[in-house]
Coordinates of C-alpha atoms in Angstrom, one line a residue:
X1 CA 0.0 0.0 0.0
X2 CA 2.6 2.6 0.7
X3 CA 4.0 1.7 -3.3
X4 CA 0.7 2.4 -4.2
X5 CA 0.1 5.5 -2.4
X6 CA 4.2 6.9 -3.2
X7 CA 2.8 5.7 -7.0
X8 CA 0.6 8.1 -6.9
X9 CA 2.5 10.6 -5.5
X10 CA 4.5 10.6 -8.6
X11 CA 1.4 10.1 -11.2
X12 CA 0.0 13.2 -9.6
X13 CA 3.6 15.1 -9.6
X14 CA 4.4 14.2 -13.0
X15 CA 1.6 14.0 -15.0
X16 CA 2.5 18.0 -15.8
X17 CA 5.1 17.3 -18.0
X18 CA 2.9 15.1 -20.3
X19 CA 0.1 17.2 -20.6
X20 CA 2.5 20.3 -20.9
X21 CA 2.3 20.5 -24.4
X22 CA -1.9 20.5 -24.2
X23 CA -1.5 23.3 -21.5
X24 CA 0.9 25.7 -23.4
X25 CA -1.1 25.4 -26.0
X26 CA -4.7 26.1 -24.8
X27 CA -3.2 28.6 -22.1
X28 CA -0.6 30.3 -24.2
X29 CA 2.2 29.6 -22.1
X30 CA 6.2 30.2 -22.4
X31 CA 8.4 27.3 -21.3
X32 CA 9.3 29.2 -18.2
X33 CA 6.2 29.4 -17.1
X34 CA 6.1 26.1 -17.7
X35 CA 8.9 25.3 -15.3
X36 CA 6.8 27.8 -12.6
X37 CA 3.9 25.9 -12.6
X38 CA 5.8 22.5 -12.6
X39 CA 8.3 23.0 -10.4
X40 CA 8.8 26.0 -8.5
X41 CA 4.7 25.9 -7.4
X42 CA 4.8 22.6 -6.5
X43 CA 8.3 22.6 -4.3
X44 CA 7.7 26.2 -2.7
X45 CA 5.5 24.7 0.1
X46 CA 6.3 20.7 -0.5
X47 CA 10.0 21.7 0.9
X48 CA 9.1 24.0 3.5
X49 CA 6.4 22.6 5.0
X50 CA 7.7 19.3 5.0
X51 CA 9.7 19.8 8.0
X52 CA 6.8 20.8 10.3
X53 CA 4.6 17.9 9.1
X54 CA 7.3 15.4 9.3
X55 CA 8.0 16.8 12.9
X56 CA 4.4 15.9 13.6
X57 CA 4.6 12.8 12.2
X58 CA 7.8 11.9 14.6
X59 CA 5.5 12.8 17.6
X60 CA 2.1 11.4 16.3
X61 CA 0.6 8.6 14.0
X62 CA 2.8 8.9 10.4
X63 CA 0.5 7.0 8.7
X64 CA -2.8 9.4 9.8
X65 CA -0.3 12.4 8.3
X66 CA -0.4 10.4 5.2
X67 CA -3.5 9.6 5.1
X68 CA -4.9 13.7 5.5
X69 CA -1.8 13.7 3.2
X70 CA -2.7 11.5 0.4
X71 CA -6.5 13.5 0.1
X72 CA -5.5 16.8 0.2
X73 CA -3.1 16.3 -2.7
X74 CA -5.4 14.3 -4.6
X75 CA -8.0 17.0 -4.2
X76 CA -5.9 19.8 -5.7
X77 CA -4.8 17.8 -8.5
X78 CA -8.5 16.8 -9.3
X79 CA -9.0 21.1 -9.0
X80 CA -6.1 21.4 -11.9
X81 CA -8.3 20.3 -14.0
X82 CA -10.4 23.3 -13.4
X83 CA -7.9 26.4 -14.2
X84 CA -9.0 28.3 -16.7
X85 CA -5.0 30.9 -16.6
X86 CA -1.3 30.3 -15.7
X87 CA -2.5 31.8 -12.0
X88 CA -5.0 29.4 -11.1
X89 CA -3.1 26.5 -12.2
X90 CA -0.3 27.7 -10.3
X91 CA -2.0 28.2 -7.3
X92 CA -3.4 24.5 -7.7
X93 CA -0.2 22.5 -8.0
X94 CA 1.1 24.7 -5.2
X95 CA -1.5 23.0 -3.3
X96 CA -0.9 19.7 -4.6
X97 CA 3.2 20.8 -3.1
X98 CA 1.3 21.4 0.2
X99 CA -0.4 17.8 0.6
X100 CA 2.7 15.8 -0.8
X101 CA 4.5 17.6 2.0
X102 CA 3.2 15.0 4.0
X103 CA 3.7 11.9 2.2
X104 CA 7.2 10.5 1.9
X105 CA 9.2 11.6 4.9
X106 CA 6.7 9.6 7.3
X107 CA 6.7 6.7 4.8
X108 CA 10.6 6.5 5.3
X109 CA 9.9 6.3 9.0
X110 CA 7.8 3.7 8.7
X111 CA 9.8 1.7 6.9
X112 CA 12.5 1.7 8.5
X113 CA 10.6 0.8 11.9
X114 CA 9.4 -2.2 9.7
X115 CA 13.1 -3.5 8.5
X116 CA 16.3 -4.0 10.3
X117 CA 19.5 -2.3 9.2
X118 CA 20.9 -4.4 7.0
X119 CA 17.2 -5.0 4.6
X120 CA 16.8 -1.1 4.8
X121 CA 18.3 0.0 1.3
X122 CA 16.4 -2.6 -0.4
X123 CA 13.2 -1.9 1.6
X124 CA 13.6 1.6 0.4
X125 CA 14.6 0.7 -2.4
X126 CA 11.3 -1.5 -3.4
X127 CA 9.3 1.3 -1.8
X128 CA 11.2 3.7 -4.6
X129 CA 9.9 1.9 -6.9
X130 CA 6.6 4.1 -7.0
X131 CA 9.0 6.9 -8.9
X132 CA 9.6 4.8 -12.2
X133 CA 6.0 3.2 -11.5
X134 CA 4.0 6.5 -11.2
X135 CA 5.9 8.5 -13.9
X136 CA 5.4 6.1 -16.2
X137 CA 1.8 5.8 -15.6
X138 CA 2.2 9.7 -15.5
X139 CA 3.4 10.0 -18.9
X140 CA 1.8 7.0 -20.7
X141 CA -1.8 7.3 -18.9
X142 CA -1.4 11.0 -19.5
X143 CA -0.5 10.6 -22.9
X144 CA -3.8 8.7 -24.1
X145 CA -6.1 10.8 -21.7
X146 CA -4.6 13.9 -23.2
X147 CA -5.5 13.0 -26.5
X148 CA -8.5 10.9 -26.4
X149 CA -10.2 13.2 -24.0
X150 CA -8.1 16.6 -22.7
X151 CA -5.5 17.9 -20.2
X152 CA -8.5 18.9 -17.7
X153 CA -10.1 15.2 -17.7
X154 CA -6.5 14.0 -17.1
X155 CA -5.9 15.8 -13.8
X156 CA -9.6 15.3 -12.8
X157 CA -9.5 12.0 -13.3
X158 CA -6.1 10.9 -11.6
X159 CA -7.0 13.6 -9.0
X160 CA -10.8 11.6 -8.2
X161 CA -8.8 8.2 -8.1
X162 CA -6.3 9.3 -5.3
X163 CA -8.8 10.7 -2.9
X164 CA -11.3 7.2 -3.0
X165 CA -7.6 4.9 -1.9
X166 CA -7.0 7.4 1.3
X167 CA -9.3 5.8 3.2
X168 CA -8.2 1.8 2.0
X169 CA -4.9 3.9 2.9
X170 CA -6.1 4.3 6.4
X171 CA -7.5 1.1 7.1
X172 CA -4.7 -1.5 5.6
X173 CA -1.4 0.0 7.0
X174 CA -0.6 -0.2 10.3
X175 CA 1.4 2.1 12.7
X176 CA 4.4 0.0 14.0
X177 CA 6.5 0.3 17.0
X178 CA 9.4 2.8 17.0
X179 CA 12.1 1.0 17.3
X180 CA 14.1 2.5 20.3
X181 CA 17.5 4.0 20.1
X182 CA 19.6 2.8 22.9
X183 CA 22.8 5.4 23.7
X184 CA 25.9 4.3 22.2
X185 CA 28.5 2.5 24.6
X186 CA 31.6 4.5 25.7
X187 CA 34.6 3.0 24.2
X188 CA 36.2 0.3 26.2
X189 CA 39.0 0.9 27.9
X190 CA 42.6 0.0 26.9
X191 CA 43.6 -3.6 27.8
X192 CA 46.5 -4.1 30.0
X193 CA 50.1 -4.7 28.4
X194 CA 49.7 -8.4 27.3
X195 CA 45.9 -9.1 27.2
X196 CA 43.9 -10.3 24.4
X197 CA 40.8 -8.2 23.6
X198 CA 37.7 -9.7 23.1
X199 CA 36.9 -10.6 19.2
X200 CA 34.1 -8.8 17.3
X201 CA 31.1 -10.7 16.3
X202 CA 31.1 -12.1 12.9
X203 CA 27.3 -12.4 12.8
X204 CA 26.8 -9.1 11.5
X205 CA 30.1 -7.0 10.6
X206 CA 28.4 -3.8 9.9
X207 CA 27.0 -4.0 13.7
X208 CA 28.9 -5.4 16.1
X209 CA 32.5 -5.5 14.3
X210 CA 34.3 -2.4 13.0
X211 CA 34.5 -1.7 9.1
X212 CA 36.1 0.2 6.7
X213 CA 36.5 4.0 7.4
X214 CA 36.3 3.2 11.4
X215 CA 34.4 3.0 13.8
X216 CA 31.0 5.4 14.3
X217 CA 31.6 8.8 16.5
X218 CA 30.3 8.0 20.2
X219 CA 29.0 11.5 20.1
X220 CA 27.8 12.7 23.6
X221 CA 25.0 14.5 21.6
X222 CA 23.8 11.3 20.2
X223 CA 23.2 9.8 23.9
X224 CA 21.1 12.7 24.6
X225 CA 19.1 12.7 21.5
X226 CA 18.1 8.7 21.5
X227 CA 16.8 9.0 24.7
X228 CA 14.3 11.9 24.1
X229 CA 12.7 13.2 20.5
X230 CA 13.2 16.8 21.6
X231 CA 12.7 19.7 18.6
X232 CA 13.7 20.5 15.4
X233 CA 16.8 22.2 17.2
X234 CA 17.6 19.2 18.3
X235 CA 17.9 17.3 15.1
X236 CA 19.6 20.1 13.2
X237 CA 22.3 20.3 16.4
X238 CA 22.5 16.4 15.7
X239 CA 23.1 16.8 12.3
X240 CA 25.4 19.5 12.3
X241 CA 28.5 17.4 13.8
X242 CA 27.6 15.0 10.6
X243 CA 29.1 16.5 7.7
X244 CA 27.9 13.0 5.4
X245 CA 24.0 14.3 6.2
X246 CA 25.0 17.6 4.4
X247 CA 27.4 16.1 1.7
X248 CA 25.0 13.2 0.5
X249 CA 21.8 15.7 0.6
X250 CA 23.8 18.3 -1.7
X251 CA 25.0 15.6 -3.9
X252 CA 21.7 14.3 -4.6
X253 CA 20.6 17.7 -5.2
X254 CA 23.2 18.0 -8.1
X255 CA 21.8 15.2 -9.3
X256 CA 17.9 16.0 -8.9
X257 CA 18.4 19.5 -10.9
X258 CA 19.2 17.5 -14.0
X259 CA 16.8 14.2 -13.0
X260 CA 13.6 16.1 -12.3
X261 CA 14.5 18.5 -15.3
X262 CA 14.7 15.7 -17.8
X263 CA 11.4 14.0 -16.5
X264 CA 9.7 17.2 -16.5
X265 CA 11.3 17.8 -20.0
X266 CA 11.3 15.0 -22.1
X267 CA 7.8 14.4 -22.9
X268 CA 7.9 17.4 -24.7
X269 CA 11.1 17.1 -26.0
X270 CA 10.2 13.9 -27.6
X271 CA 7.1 15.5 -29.1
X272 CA 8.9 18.2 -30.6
X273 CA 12.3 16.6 -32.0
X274 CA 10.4 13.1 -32.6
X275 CA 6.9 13.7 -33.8
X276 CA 7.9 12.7 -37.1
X277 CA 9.5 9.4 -36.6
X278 CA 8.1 7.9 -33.7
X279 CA 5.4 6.3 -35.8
X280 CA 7.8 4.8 -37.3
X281 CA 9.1 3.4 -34.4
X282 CA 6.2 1.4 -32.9
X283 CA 5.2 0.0 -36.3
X284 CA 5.6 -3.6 -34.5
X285 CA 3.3 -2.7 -32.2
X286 CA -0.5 -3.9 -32.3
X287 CA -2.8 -1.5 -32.7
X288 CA -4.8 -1.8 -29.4
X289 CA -2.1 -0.9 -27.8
X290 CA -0.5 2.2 -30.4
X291 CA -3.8 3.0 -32.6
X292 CA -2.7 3.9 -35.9
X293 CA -4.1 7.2 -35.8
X294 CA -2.3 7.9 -32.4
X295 CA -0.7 11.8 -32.5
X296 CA 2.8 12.8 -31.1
X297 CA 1.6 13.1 -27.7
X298 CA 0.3 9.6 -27.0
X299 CA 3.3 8.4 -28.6
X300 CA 5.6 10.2 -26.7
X301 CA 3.8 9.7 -23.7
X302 CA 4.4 5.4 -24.6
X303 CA 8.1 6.0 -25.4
X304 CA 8.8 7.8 -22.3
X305 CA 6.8 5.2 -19.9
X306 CA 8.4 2.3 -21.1
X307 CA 11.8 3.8 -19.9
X308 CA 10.7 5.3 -17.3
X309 CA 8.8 1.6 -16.2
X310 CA 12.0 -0.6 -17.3
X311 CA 15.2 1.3 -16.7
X312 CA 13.5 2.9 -13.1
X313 CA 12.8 -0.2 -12.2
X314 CA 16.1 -1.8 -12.7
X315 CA 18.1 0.7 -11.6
X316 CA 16.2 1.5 -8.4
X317 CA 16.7 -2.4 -7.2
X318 CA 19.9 -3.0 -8.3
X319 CA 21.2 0.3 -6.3
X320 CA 19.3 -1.1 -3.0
X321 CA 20.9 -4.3 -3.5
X322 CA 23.8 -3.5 -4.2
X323 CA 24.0 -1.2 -0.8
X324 CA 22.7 -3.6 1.3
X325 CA 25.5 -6.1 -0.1
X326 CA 28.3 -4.0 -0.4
X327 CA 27.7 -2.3 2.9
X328 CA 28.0 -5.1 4.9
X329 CA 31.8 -4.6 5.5
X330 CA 31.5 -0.8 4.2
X331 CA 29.2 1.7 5.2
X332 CA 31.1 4.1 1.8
X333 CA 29.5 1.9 -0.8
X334 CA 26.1 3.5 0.6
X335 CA 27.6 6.7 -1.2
X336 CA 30.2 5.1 -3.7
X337 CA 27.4 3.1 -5.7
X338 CA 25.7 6.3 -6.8
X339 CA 28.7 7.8 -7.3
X340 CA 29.8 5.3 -9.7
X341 CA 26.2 5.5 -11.2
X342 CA 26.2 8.9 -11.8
X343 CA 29.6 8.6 -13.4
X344 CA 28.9 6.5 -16.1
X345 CA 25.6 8.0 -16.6
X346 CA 27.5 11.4 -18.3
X347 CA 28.2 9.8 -22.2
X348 CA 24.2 8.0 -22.3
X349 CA 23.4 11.7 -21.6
X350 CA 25.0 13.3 -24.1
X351 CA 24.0 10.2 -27.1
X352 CA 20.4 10.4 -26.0
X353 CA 20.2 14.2 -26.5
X354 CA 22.5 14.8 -29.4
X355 CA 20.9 11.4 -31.9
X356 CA 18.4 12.1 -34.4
X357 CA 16.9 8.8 -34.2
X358 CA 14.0 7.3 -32.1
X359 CA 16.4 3.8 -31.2
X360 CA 19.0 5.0 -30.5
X361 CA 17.6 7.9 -28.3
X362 CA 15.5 5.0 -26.4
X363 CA 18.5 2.8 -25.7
X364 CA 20.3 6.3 -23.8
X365 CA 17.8 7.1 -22.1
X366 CA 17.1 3.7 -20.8
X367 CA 20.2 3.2 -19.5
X368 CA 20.4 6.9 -18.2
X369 CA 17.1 6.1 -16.4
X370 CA 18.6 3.1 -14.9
X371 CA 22.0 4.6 -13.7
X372 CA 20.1 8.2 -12.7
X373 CA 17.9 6.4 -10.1
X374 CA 19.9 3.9 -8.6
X375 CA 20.9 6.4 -5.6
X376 CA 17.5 6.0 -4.1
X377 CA 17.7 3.1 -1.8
X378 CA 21.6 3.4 -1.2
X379 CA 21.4 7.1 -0.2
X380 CA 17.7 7.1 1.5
X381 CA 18.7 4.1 4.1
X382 CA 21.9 6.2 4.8
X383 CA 19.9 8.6 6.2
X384 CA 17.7 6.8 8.6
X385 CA 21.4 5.3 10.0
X386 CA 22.4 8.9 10.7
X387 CA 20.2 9.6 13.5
X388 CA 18.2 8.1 16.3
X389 CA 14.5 6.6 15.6
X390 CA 12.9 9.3 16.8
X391 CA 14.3 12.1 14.5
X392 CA 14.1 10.0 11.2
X393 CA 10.8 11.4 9.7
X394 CA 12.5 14.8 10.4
X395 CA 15.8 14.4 9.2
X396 CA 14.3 12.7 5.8
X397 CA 12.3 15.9 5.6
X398 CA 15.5 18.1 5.8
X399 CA 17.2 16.5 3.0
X400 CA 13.7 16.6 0.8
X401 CA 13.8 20.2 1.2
X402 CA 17.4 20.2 -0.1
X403 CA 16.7 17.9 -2.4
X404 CA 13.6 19.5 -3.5
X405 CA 14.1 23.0 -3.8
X406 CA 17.2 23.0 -5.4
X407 CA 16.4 19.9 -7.9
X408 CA 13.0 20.1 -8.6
X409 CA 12.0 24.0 -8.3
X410 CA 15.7 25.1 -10.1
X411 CA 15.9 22.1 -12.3
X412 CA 12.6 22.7 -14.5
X413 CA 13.1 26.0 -13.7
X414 CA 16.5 26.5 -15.6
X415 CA 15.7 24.4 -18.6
X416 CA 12.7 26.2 -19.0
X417 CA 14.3 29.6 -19.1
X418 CA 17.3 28.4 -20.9
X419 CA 14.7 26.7 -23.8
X420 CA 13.1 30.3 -23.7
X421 CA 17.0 31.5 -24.2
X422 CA 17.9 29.6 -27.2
X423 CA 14.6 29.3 -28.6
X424 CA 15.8 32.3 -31.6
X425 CA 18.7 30.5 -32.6
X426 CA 17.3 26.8 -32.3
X427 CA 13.7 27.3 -32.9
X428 CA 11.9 24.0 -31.5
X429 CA 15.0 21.9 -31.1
X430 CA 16.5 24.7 -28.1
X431 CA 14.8 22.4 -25.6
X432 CA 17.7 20.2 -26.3
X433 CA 20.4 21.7 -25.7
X434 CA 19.0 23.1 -23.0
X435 CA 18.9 20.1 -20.9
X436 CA 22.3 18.6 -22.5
X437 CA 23.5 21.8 -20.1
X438 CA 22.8 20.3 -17.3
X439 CA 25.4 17.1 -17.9
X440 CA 28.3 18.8 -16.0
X441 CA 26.0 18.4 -12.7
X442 CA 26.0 14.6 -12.9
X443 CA 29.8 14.8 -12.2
X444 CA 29.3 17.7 -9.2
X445 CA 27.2 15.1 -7.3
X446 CA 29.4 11.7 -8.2
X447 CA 32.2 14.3 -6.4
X448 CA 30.1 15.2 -3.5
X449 CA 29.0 11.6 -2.7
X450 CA 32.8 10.1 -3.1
X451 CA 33.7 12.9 -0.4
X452 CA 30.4 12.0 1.9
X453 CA 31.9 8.0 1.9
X454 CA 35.3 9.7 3.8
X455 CA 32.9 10.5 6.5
X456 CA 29.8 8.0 6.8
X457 CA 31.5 5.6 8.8
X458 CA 32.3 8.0 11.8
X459 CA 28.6 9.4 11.3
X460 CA 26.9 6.2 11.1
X461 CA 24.4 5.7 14.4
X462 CA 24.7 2.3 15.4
X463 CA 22.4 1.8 18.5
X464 CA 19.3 2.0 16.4
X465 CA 19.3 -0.2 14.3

């Protein structure tokens, strides 16, 4: 239920950038104002009121925060449908920012209350899998509601189908225990000349032995917190002496601006660089599934959700698997696997944007999909091992505002603009090389996370568990 609810978190998120062409056309819209309505509404209040609603849910029930949550978002996207200028559409995805506010950082609490610490990043990792899930019913639902009916019955529509699961939402999941944080042990002291120390156990080498990078900080701070959920003061004093906290969240930032950008993006980029060979390329397919009179939109809409449904999915698991493997016997690989990811991801960029042709531009993509989402599970369970159980919801809120504000609200925000920018000199194809400047923040992040795996050892809070 929680993959079905963080599905349609997405749907509702994304659908925008699918039905963007539909809406700049009946509203008479530039691509910046594009970008304002699809990502700078939205993130203004899902950032900062994440942090008070996550607090909440730390000291109440997380899943009735989702729940109130889960309807209020719904509702607004339903009232999208509704707009009739650039104003009141604005004002209705900043509502739809306001009620997801509420519904991931509590979900992250949750489950990591439900799994122990060495299933987390593939817990996370499964739950993740409501990004490739919901943006690919996003764009390929979209798509064919767009066209066979209009944008307005496509936000009423996905709106209406959110708000009747809250309840079911309500009812099905339950509130779990917190699991208690216990205050770390001093260190032992210092054998006497000639003693043997006690071995570690081998049972679990991430918990009770040390690993690579050293053993976790026996912070005095940390003692304090686990034993009392205190404020938002609290958790930010916490999180200051953790310099990985700041490091990952930045890094996944860099990466965000470009990642949100292209899925905002590239529905319409495909509609306006591909329209007239993308029926070309799903002549194979049956017509119940691609009619043969279907436009540019619904095609796009196809193109993008099978890449979005394939190369998510792949690369979300394989990144929470490969965590949960890896950091076993080193707590880095929870930053190093992205790293690596976003690495490779930099020459898949550049072929996807820069080829003229639909096959080739679907094989980049897919394996840019794959590589660009494989930090979820590594990076999210990293964060619920930096603090104690009772902070988690807030913590996870902190980095979503970082994350948020500067990836999502900059990241459609500058491609717009820069689109808007080149649009003289490139007429319709401007909206490529506007994302293909974004590439150089791929490598910012991989740098960012390499330096965060110095310090996530000596950060790491091992009591919880």
């Amino acid at each position: 239920m929680l993959i079905l609810v963080y599905t349609f978190n997405f749907v509702d998120r994304q659908i925008v950038g699918i039905l963007a062409p539909a809406i700049k056309a009946d509203l008479g819209l530039s691509d910046t104002q594009l970008a304002w309505m699809g990502g700078v509404a939205f993130a203004l209040f899902y950032t900062t009121l994440g942090l008070p609603v996550a607090r909440l849910a730390d000291r109440w029930s997380r899943t009735g925060v989702m729940t109130i949550a889960l309807a209020l978002w719904s509702a607004m996207t339903a009232l999208s449908g509704l707009a009739q200028s650039f104003w009141q559409l604005f004002l209705a995805r900043m509502g739809v920012g306001i009620g997801e506010a509420g519904g991931v950082a509590p979900a992250y609490a949750l489950i990591a209350d439900y799994f122990p610490s060495h299933q987390r990043a593939r817990a996370l990792a499964i739950y993740s899998l409501g990004i490739p899930l919901g943006g690919g019913l996003a764009v390929g639902v979209g798509g064919v509601l767009a066209e066979t009916l209009d944008w307005r019955a496509a936000f009423l529509i996905v709106g209406l189908a959110g708000v009747a699961i809250a309840p079911l939402f309500r009812l099905t999941v339950r509130e779990p225990a917190r699991r208690a944080a216990k205050p770390p042990k001093p260190p032992a002291a210092a054998p006497a000349s000639g003693s043997a120390s006690a071995p570690a156990s081998a049972s679990n080498p991430v918990q009770n032995g040390p690993v690579q990078g050293g053993p976790a900080r026996a912070d005095p701070s940390e003692a304090r917190a686990a034993g009392a959920d205190g404020g938002f003061g609290a958790v930010l004093a916490l999180l200051r002496t953790k310099p990985s906290f700041w490091l990952l969240s930045l890094g996944a930032a860099s990466a965000s601006m470009v990642g949100y950008g292209l899925m905002f993006w590239l529905p319409s980029f495909f509609v306006r660089s591909f329209a007239d060979t993308l029926p070309a390329f799903f002549a194979w397919a049956p017509a119940v599934l691609v009619p043969a009179d279907a436009g540019p939109v619904r095609l796009a809409g196809f193109f993008y959700a099978t890449i979005l449904l394939v190369g998510g999915t792949v690369g979300v698991l394989a990144g929470g698997i490969l965590a949960d493997r890896l950091g076993r016997t080193d707590r880095a690989a929870y930053a190093r696997v992205p790293a690596v990811a976003f690495l490779a991801i930099l020459p898949a960029l550049v072929i996807g944007l820069l080829t003229h042709t639909p096959a080739a531009a679907f094989a980049a993509f897919l394996v840019l999909q794959a590589l660009s989402l494989t930090w979820l599970g590594p990076l999210l369970s990293a964060f619920q091992h930096l603090v104690p159980a009772t902070m988690r919801a807030t913590a996870s809120a902190l980095f979503l505002l970082i994350n948020n504000l500067i990836g999502l609200a900059l990241g459609n925000l500058l491609i717009g603009a820069l689109s808007d920018a080149l649009a003289a000199r490139f007429g319709a194809e401007s909206l490529r090389y506007a994302m293909l400047s974004g590439a150089g923040l791929y490598l910012v992040a991989a740098l960012l996370l390499l330096w965060a795996a110095r310090h996530l050892s000596r950060d790491w809070h091992d009591p919880a568990n």
